[in-house]
Coordinates of N, CA and C in Angstrom, one line a residue:
D1 N 18.1 14.0 0.9 CA 19.1 13.0 0.5 C 20.2 12.9 1.6
I2 N 20.4 11.7 2.0 CA 21.4 11.5 3.1 C 22.8 12.0 2.8
Q3 N 23.1 11.9 1.5 CA 24.5 12.3 1.0 C 24.6 13.7 0.5
M4 N 23.7 14.6 0.9 CA 23.8 16.0 0.4 C 25.1 16.6 0.8
P5 N 25.7 17.4 -0.1 CA 27.0 18.0 0.3 C 26.8 19.1 1.3
L6 N 27.8 19.4 2.1 CA 27.8 20.5 3.1 C 27.0 20.1 4.3
L7 N 25.7 19.8 4.1 CA 24.8 19.5 5.2 C 24.0 18.2 4.8
D8 N 24.4 17.1 5.5 CA 23.7 15.9 5.1 C 22.3 15.8 5.6
G9 N 21.6 14.8 5.1 CA 20.1 14.7 5.4 C 19.8 14.6 6.9
V10 N 20.6 13.9 7.6 CA 20.4 13.7 9.1 C 20.5 15.0 9.8
D11 N 21.5 15.8 9.5 CA 21.7 17.1 10.2 C 20.7 18.1 9.7
A12 N 20.3 18.0 8.4 CA 19.3 18.9 7.9 C 17.9 18.6 8.6
T13 N 17.6 17.4 8.8 CA 16.4 17.0 9.5 C 16.4 17.5 11.0
K14 N 17.5 17.3 11.7 CA 17.6 17.8 13.0 C 17.4 19.3 13.1
R15 N 17.9 20.1 12.1 CA 17.7 21.5 12.2 C 16.2 21.9 11.9
I16 N 15.6 21.1 11.0 CA 14.1 21.4 10.7 C 13.3 21.0 11.9
R17 N 13.6 20.0 12.6 CA 12.8 19.6 13.8 C 13.0 20.6 14.9
A18 N 14.1 21.3 14.9 CA 14.3 22.3 15.9 C 13.6 23.6 15.7
L19 N 13.0 23.7 14.5 CA 12.3 25.0 14.2 C 11.0 25.0 15.0
S20 N 10.3 26.2 15.1 CA 9.0 26.3 15.7 C 8.0 25.8 14.8
G21 N 6.9 25.3 15.4 CA 5.8 24.7 14.6 C 5.1 25.8 13.8
P22 N 4.4 25.4 12.7 CA 4.3 24.1 12.2 C 5.4 23.6 11.3
K23 N 6.4 24.5 11.1 CA 7.5 24.1 10.2 C 8.2 22.8 10.6
N24 N 8.3 22.6 11.9 CA 9.0 21.5 12.4 C 8.3 20.1 12.2
S25 N 7.1 20.1 11.7 CA 6.4 18.9 11.5 C 6.4 18.5 10.0
L26 N 7.2 19.2 9.2 CA 7.2 18.8 7.8 C 7.6 17.4 7.6
P27 N 6.8 16.6 6.8 CA 7.2 15.2 6.6 C 8.6 15.1 5.9
I28 N 9.4 14.2 6.4 CA 10.7 14.0 5.8 C 11.0 12.5 5.6
I29 N 11.3 12.1 4.3 CA 11.6 10.7 4.0 C 13.0 10.7 3.5
A30 N 13.8 9.9 4.1 CA 15.3 9.9 3.7 C 15.4 9.1 2.4
L31 N 16.4 9.6 1.6 CA 16.8 8.9 0.4 C 18.2 8.5 0.6
T32 N 18.5 7.2 0.4 CA 19.9 6.7 0.6 C 20.2 5.6 -0.4
A33 N 21.5 5.6 -0.9 CA 21.9 4.5 -1.7 C 22.6 3.4 -0.9
H34 N 22.7 3.6 0.4 CA 23.4 2.7 1.2 C 22.5 2.4 2.5
A35 N 21.6 1.4 2.3 CA 20.8 1.0 3.4 C 21.5 0.0 4.3
M36 N 22.5 0.5 5.1 CA 23.3 -0.3 5.9 C 22.5 -0.7 7.2
A37 N 23.0 -1.7 7.9 CA 22.4 -2.2 9.1 C 22.4 -1.0 10.1
G38 N 21.3 -0.8 10.7 CA 21.2 0.3 11.7 C 20.8 1.7 11.1
A39 N 20.8 1.7 9.8 CA 20.5 3.0 9.1 C 19.1 3.5 9.4
K40 N 18.1 2.6 9.4 CA 16.7 3.0 9.7 C 16.6 3.6 11.1
E41 N 17.3 2.9 12.0 CA 17.2 3.4 13.4 C 17.8 4.8 13.5
E42 N 18.9 5.0 12.8 CA 19.6 6.3 12.8 C 18.6 7.4 12.3
Y43 N 18.0 7.1 11.2 CA 17.1 8.1 10.5 C 15.9 8.4 11.4
L44 N 15.3 7.3 12.0 CA 14.1 7.6 12.9 C 14.5 8.3 14.1
A45 N 15.8 8.0 14.6 CA 16.2 8.8 15.8 C 16.4 10.2 15.5
A46 N 16.7 10.5 14.2 CA 16.8 11.9 13.8 C 15.5 12.6 13.5
K47 N 14.4 11.8 13.8 CA 13.0 12.2 13.6 C 12.6 12.3 12.1
M48 N 13.2 11.5 11.3 CA 12.7 11.4 9.9 C 11.5 10.5 10.0
D49 N 10.6 10.6 9.0 CA 9.4 9.8 9.1 C 9.6 8.4 8.5
D50 N 10.5 8.2 7.6 CA 10.8 6.9 7.0 C 11.9 7.1 6.0
Y51 N 12.3 6.0 5.3 CA 13.4 6.2 4.3 C 13.1 5.3 3.1
L52 N 13.7 5.6 2.0 CA 13.7 4.9 0.8 C 15.1 4.6 0.3
S53 N 15.3 3.4 -0.2 CA 16.7 3.1 -0.7 C 16.7 3.3 -2.2
K54 N 17.8 3.7 -2.7 CA 18.0 3.8 -4.2 C 18.6 2.5 -4.7
P55 N 18.2 2.1 -5.9 CA 17.2 2.7 -6.8 C 15.8 2.6 -6.2
I56 N 15.1 3.7 -6.4 CA 13.7 3.8 -5.8 C 12.7 2.9 -6.5
D57 N 12.0 2.1 -5.7 CA 10.9 1.3 -6.2 C 9.7 2.1 -6.2
K58 N 9.0 2.1 -7.4 CA 7.9 3.0 -7.6 C 6.7 2.7 -6.6
L59 N 6.5 1.4 -6.4 CA 5.4 1.1 -5.5 C 5.7 1.6 -4.1
E60 N 6.9 1.5 -3.7 CA 7.3 1.9 -2.3 C 7.2 3.4 -2.3
L61 N 7.6 4.1 -3.3 CA 7.6 5.6 -3.4 C 6.1 6.1 -3.3
F62 N 5.2 5.5 -4.1 CA 3.8 5.9 -4.1 C 3.2 5.6 -2.7
S63 N 3.6 4.5 -2.1 CA 3.0 4.2 -0.8 C 3.4 5.2 0.2
Q64 N 4.7 5.6 0.2 CA 5.1 6.6 1.1 C 4.4 8.0 0.9
L65 N 4.3 8.3 -0.4 CA 3.6 9.6 -0.7 C 2.1 9.6 -0.3
D66 N 1.5 8.4 -0.5 CA 0.1 8.3 0.0 C 0.0 8.5 1.5
K67 N 0.9 8.0 2.2 CA 0.9 8.1 3.7 C 1.1 9.6 4.1
V68 N 2.0 10.2 3.4 CA 2.2 11.6 3.7 C 1.0 12.5 3.3
A69 N 0.4 12.2 2.2 CA -0.7 13.0 1.7 C -1.9 12.8 2.7
A70 N -2.0 11.6 3.2 CA -3.1 11.3 4.1 C -2.8 11.7 5.5
G71 N -1.6 12.2 5.8 CA -1.3 12.6 7.1 C -1.1 11.4 8.1
L72 N -0.7 10.2 7.5 CA -0.6 9.0 8.2 C 0.8 8.6 8.6
V73 N 1.8 9.3 8.2 CA 3.2 9.0 8.6 C 3.4 9.4 10.0
G74 N 3.8 8.4 10.8 CA 4.0 8.7 12.3 C 5.4 8.2 12.6
R75 N 6.3 9.0 13.0 CA 7.7 8.7 13.2 C 7.9 7.4 14.0
G76 N 8.2 6.4 13.3 CA 8.6 5.1 13.9 C 7.4 4.3 14.3
S77 N 6.2 4.8 14.1 CA 5.0 4.0 14.6 C 4.6 3.0 13.5
D78 N 3.9 2.0 14.0 CA 3.4 1.0 13.0 C 2.4 1.7 12.1
P79 N 2.5 1.5 10.8 CA 1.5 2.2 9.9 C 0.2 1.5 9.9
A80 N -0.9 2.2 9.9 CA -2.2 1.7 9.8 C -2.5 1.5 8.3
P81 N -3.4 0.6 8.0 CA -3.8 0.4 6.6 C -4.4 1.8 6.1
I82 N -4.1 2.0 4.9 CA -4.5 3.3 4.3 C -5.9 3.4 3.9
P83 N -6.8 4.2 4.6 CA -8.2 4.3 4.3 C -8.5 5.5 3.5
A84 N -7.5 6.3 3.0 CA -7.7 7.6 2.4 C -8.4 7.4 1.0
S85 N -8.0 6.3 0.3 CA -8.6 6.1 -1.0 C -10.0 5.4 -0.9
P86 N -10.8 5.6 -1.9 CA -12.1 4.9 -1.9 C -12.0 3.4 -1.9
V87 N -13.0 2.7 -1.5 CA -12.9 1.2 -1.5 C -12.8 0.7 -2.9
V88 N -13.6 1.2 -3.8 CA -13.6 0.8 -5.2 C -13.8 2.0 -6.1
D89 N -13.4 1.9 -7.3 CA -13.6 3.0 -8.3 C -14.8 2.6 -9.2
P90 N -16.0 3.1 -8.9 CA -17.2 2.7 -9.7 C -17.0 2.9 -11.2
A91 N -16.3 4.0 -11.6 CA -16.1 4.2 -13.0 C -15.3 3.0 -13.7
R92 N -14.4 2.5 -12.9 CA -13.6 1.4 -13.4 C -14.5 0.1 -13.5
L93 N -15.3 -0.1 -12.5 CA -16.2 -1.3 -12.6 C -17.2 -1.1 -13.7
E94 N -17.7 0.1 -14.0 CA -18.6 0.3 -15.1 C -18.0 0.1 -16.4
M95 N -16.7 0.5 -16.5 CA -16.0 0.3 -17.8 C -15.8 -1.2 -18.0
I96 N -15.5 -2.0 -17.0 CA -15.3 -3.4 -17.1 C -16.6 -4.1 -17.6
A97 N -17.7 -3.6 -17.0 CA -19.0 -4.1 -17.4 C -19.3 -3.9 -18.8
E98 N -19.0 -2.7 -19.3 CA -19.2 -2.3 -20.7 C -18.4 -3.1 -21.7
V99 N -17.2 -3.4 -21.4 CA -16.3 -4.1 -22.3 C -16.3 -5.6 -22.2
M100 N -17.1 -6.1 -21.3 CA -17.3 -7.6 -21.2 C -17.7 -8.2 -22.5
P101 N -17.0 -9.2 -23.0 CA -17.5 -9.8 -24.3 C -18.9 -10.4 -24.1
E102 N -19.6 -10.4 -25.2 CA -21.0 -10.9 -25.2 C -20.9 -12.4 -24.8
G103 N -21.8 -12.8 -23.9 CA -21.9 -14.1 -23.5 C -21.2 -14.4 -22.2
E104 N -20.3 -13.5 -21.8 CA -19.5 -13.7 -20.6 C -20.4 -13.1 -19.4
N105 N -20.3 -13.8 -18.3 CA -21.1 -13.4 -17.1 C -20.3 -12.5 -16.2
L106 N -20.9 -11.3 -16.0 CA -20.2 -10.3 -15.1 C -20.1 -10.8 -13.7
A107 N -21.1 -11.5 -13.2 CA -21.1 -12.0 -11.8 C -20.0 -13.0 -11.7
E108 N -19.8 -13.9 -12.7 CA -18.7 -14.9 -12.6 C -17.4 -14.2 -12.6
F109 N -17.2 -13.2 -13.4 CA -16.0 -12.4 -13.4 C -15.6 -11.9 -12.1
V110 N -16.7 -11.3 -11.4 CA -16.5 -10.7 -10.1 C -16.1 -11.8 -9.1
D111 N -16.8 -12.9 -9.2 CA -16.5 -14.1 -8.3 C -15.1 -14.6 -8.4
V112 N -14.6 -14.6 -9.7 CA -13.2 -15.1 -9.9 C -12.2 -14.1 -9.3
F113 N -12.5 -12.8 -9.4 CA -11.6 -11.8 -8.8 C -11.6 -12.0 -7.3
L114 N -12.7 -12.0 -6.7 CA -12.8 -12.1 -5.3 C -12.2 -13.4 -4.7
T115 N -12.5 -14.5 -5.4 CA -12.0 -15.8 -4.9 C -10.5 -15.8 -5.0
S116 N -10.0 -15.4 -6.2 CA -8.5 -15.5 -6.4 C -7.8 -14.5 -5.5
T117 N -8.4 -13.4 -5.2 CA -7.8 -12.4 -4.3 C -7.7 -13.0 -2.9
A118 N -8.8 -13.6 -2.4 CA -8.9 -14.2 -1.1 C -7.8 -15.3 -1.0
E119 N -7.6 -16.1 -2.0 CA -6.6 -17.1 -2.0 C -5.2 -16.5 -1.9
R120 N -5.0 -15.4 -2.7 CA -3.7 -14.8 -2.7 C -3.4 -14.2 -1.3
I121 N -4.4 -13.6 -0.7 CA -4.2 -13.0 0.7 C -3.8 -14.1 1.7
E122 N -4.5 -15.3 1.6 CA -4.2 -16.4 2.4 C -2.7 -16.9 2.2
Q123 N -2.3 -16.9 1.0 CA -0.9 -17.3 0.7 C 0.1 -16.3 1.2
I124 N -0.3 -15.0 1.2 CA 0.6 -14.0 1.7 C 0.7 -14.2 3.2
H125 N -0.4 -14.5 3.9 CA -0.3 -14.8 5.4 C 0.6 -16.0 5.6
R126 N 0.5 -17.0 4.8 CA 1.4 -18.2 5.0 C 2.9 -17.9 4.8
L127 N 3.1 -17.1 3.8 CA 4.5 -16.7 3.5 C 5.1 -15.9 4.6
I128 N 4.3 -14.9 5.1 CA 4.8 -14.0 6.1 C 5.0 -14.9 7.4
G129 N 4.1 -15.8 7.6 CA 4.2 -16.7 8.8 C 5.5 -17.5 8.9
R130 N 6.0 -17.9 7.7 CA 7.2 -18.6 7.7 C 8.4 -17.8 7.4
G131 N 8.2 -16.5 7.4 CA 9.3 -15.5 7.2 C 9.8 -15.3 5.8
D132 N 9.0 -15.7 4.8 CA 9.5 -15.5 3.4 C 8.9 -14.2 2.9
L133 N 9.5 -13.1 3.3 CA 9.1 -11.8 3.0 C 9.3 -11.5 1.5
R134 N 10.3 -12.1 0.9 CA 10.6 -11.8 -0.5 C 9.5 -12.3 -1.4
E135 N 9.1 -13.6 -1.1 CA 8.0 -14.1 -1.9 C 6.6 -13.4 -1.6
A136 N 6.5 -13.1 -0.3 CA 5.2 -12.3 0.1 C 5.2 -11.0 -0.7
G137 N 6.3 -10.4 -0.8 CA 6.4 -9.1 -1.6 C 6.0 -9.3 -3.0
R138 N 6.4 -10.4 -3.6 CA 6.0 -10.7 -5.0 C 4.5 -10.9 -5.1
E139 N 4.0 -11.6 -4.2 CA 2.5 -11.8 -4.2 C 1.8 -10.5 -4.0
A140 N 2.3 -9.6 -3.1 CA 1.7 -8.3 -2.9 C 1.8 -7.5 -4.2
H141 N 2.9 -7.6 -4.9 CA 3.1 -6.9 -6.2 C 2.0 -7.3 -7.2
T142 N 1.8 -8.6 -7.3 CA 0.8 -9.2 -8.2 C -0.6 -8.7 -7.8
L143 N -0.9 -8.7 -6.5 CA -2.2 -8.3 -5.9 C -2.4 -6.8 -6.3
F144 N -1.3 -6.0 -6.2 CA -1.4 -4.6 -6.5 C -1.9 -4.4 -7.9
G145 N -1.4 -5.2 -8.8 CA -1.7 -5.1 -10.3 C -3.2 -5.5 -10.5
T146 N -3.6 -6.6 -10.0 CA -4.9 -7.1 -10.3 C -6.0 -6.3 -9.6
A147 N -5.7 -5.8 -8.4 CA -6.6 -5.0 -7.7 C -6.8 -3.6 -8.4
S148 N -5.7 -3.1 -8.9 CA -5.7 -1.8 -9.6 C -6.5 -1.9 -10.9
N149 N -6.3 -3.0 -11.6 CA -7.0 -3.2 -12.9 C -8.5 -3.4 -12.6
F150 N -8.8 -4.0 -11.5 CA -10.3 -4.2 -11.2 C -10.9 -3.0 -10.6
G151 N -10.1 -2.0 -10.1 CA -10.7 -0.8 -9.5 C -10.9 -0.9 -8.0
A152 N -10.2 -1.9 -7.4 CA -10.3 -2.1 -6.0 C -9.2 -1.3 -5.3
C153 N -9.5 0.0 -5.2 CA -8.5 1.0 -4.8 C -8.0 0.7 -3.4
H154 N -8.8 0.4 -2.4 CA -8.3 0.2 -1.1 C -7.4 -1.0 -1.0
L155 N -7.7 -2.1 -1.7 CA -6.9 -3.3 -1.7 C -5.5 -3.0 -2.4
S156 N -5.6 -2.2 -3.5 CA -4.3 -1.9 -4.2 C -3.4 -1.1 -3.3
A157 N -4.0 -0.1 -2.6 CA -3.2 0.7 -1.7 C -2.5 -0.1 -0.6
L158 N -3.3 -1.1 0.0 CA -2.8 -1.9 1.0 C -1.7 -2.8 0.4
A159 N -1.9 -3.3 -0.8 CA -0.9 -4.2 -1.4 C 0.4 -3.4 -1.6
A160 N 0.3 -2.2 -2.0 CA 1.5 -1.4 -2.2 C 2.2 -1.2 -0.9
E161 N 1.5 -1.0 0.2 CA 2.0 -0.8 1.5 C 2.7 -2.1 2.0
L162 N 2.1 -3.2 1.7 CA 2.7 -4.5 2.0 C 4.0 -4.7 1.2
K163 N 4.0 -4.4 0.0 CA 5.2 -4.6 -0.9 C 6.3 -3.8 -0.3
A164 N 6.0 -2.6 0.1 CA 7.1 -1.7 0.7 C 7.6 -2.3 2.0
A165 N 6.7 -2.9 2.8 CA 7.2 -3.5 4.1 C 8.0 -4.7 3.8
C166 N 7.6 -5.5 2.9 CA 8.4 -6.7 2.5 C 9.8 -6.3 2.0
D167 N 9.8 -5.3 1.1 CA 11.1 -4.9 0.5 C 12.0 -4.4 1.6
A168 N 11.4 -3.8 2.6 CA 12.3 -3.2 3.7 C 12.6 -4.3 4.8
E169 N 12.1 -5.6 4.5 CA 12.3 -6.7 5.4 C 11.8 -6.4 6.8
D170 N 10.7 -5.7 6.9 CA 10.1 -5.3 8.1 C 8.9 -6.2 8.4
A171 N 9.2 -7.3 9.1 CA 8.2 -8.4 9.3 C 7.0 -7.9 10.2
T172 N 7.3 -7.1 11.2 CA 6.2 -6.6 12.0 C 5.2 -5.7 11.2
R173 N 5.8 -4.9 10.4 CA 4.9 -4.0 9.6 C 4.2 -4.8 8.6
A174 N 4.8 -5.9 8.0 CA 4.2 -6.7 7.0 C 3.0 -7.5 7.6
R175 N 3.2 -8.0 8.8 CA 2.1 -8.7 9.4 C 0.9 -7.8 9.7
H176 N 1.2 -6.5 10.1 CA 0.2 -5.5 10.4 C -0.6 -5.2 9.2
V177 N 0.1 -5.0 8.1 CA -0.6 -4.6 6.8 C -1.4 -5.8 6.3
A178 N -0.8 -7.0 6.4 CA -1.5 -8.2 5.9 C -2.8 -8.4 6.7
R179 N -2.8 -8.2 7.9 CA -4.1 -8.2 8.7 C -5.1 -7.2 8.1
G180 N -4.6 -6.1 7.7 CA -5.5 -5.1 7.1 C -6.0 -5.6 5.7
L181 N -5.2 -6.4 5.0 CA -5.7 -6.9 3.7 C -6.9 -7.8 3.9
T182 N -6.8 -8.6 4.9 CA -8.0 -9.5 5.2 C -9.3 -8.7 5.4
E183 N -9.2 -7.7 6.2 CA -10.3 -6.9 6.5 C -10.7 -6.1 5.2
G184 N -9.7 -5.6 4.5 CA -9.9 -4.9 3.3 C -10.7 -5.7 2.2
W185 N -10.3 -7.0 2.2 CA -11.0 -7.9 1.2 C -12.4 -8.0 1.6
S186 N -12.7 -8.2 2.9 CA -14.1 -8.3 3.3 C -14.9 -7.1 3.0
I187 N -14.4 -5.9 3.2 CA -15.0 -4.7 2.9 C -15.2 -4.5 1.4
T188 N -14.2 -4.8 0.6 CA -14.3 -4.7 -0.8 C -15.3 -5.7 -1.4
S189 N -15.3 -6.9 -0.9 CA -16.3 -7.9 -1.4 C -17.7 -7.4 -1.2
G190 N -18.0 -6.8 0.0 CA -19.4 -6.3 0.2 C -19.7 -5.2 -0.7
V191 N -18.8 -4.2 -0.9 CA -19.0 -3.1 -1.8 C -19.2 -3.5 -3.2
V192 N -18.4 -4.4 -3.7 CA -18.4 -4.9 -5.1 C -19.7 -5.7 -5.3
R193 N -20.1 -6.5 -4.4 CA -21.3 -7.3 -4.6 C -22.6 -6.4 -4.5
G194 N -22.5 -5.3 -3.7 CA -23.6 -4.4 -3.7 C -23.7 -3.7 -5.1
W195 N -22.5 -3.3 -5.6 CA -22.5 -2.6 -6.9 C -23.0 -3.6 -8.0
L196 N -22.7 -4.9 -7.9 CA -23.1 -5.9 -8.9 C -24.6 -6.0 -8.8
S197 N -25.2 -6.0 -7.6 CA -26.6 -6.1 -7.5 C -27.3 -4.9 -8.1
D198 N -26.8 -3.7 -7.9 CA -27.4 -2.5 -8.5 C -27.2 -2.6 -10.0
E199 N -26.1 -3.1 -10.5 CA -25.9 -3.2 -12.0 C -26.9 -4.1 -12.6
K200 N -27.2 -5.2 -11.9 CA -28.2 -6.2 -12.5 C -29.6 -5.5 -12.5
A201 N -29.9 -4.8 -11.5 CA -31.2 -4.1 -11.4 C -31.4 -3.1 -12.5
E202 N -30.3 -2.4 -12.8 CA -30.3 -1.4 -13.9 C -30.5 -2.0 -15.2
R203 N -29.8 -3.1 -15.4 CA -29.9 -3.8 -16.7 C -31.3 -4.4 -16.9
A204 N -31.9 -4.8 -15.8 CA -33.2 -5.5 -15.9 C -34.3 -4.4 -16.1
A205 N -34.0 -3.2 -15.7 CA -35.1 -2.1 -15.8 C -35.4 -1.8 -17.2

């Protein structure tokens, strides 16, 4: 916490970084209620890995924790799309297949998800292109929900990362993650269609 009594977060970080390894590589994310102009630069200069503003946004928090757990936080570097999670959750897809109402086509359901997701990603690119990070963040939030419900783990992780970038008004980071979303959709589409083909074969057997 930046506002800790006696020893604030910046000074505490400097002392930790001055320790001998591996203690000095401990991931540190600043918590602050006052995200003033220049604050991020100050925290990164102190060799913090990143920062969160209070009140804490859950998506942003989980995104940061995912990066730390995957060892992907790099002090001040552009974040790469998160590959730590699986592309899809087969158990989730199987559950969807089991609860599909009689008469509804699973393939059509999958097509609707993939098509609507592709359209949303295109819209995100347009919004970021014209500098509307606020609306892009809203689209990312919606994508996070739909991808999570569908079991598209990789896409939902990227959507959370994008939401965090938009909330932080980091256009460079947002563009970087948005490019990853396009690639992530292509990968997810291939995996999901492969699963669907296997599912059809099992039902026909």
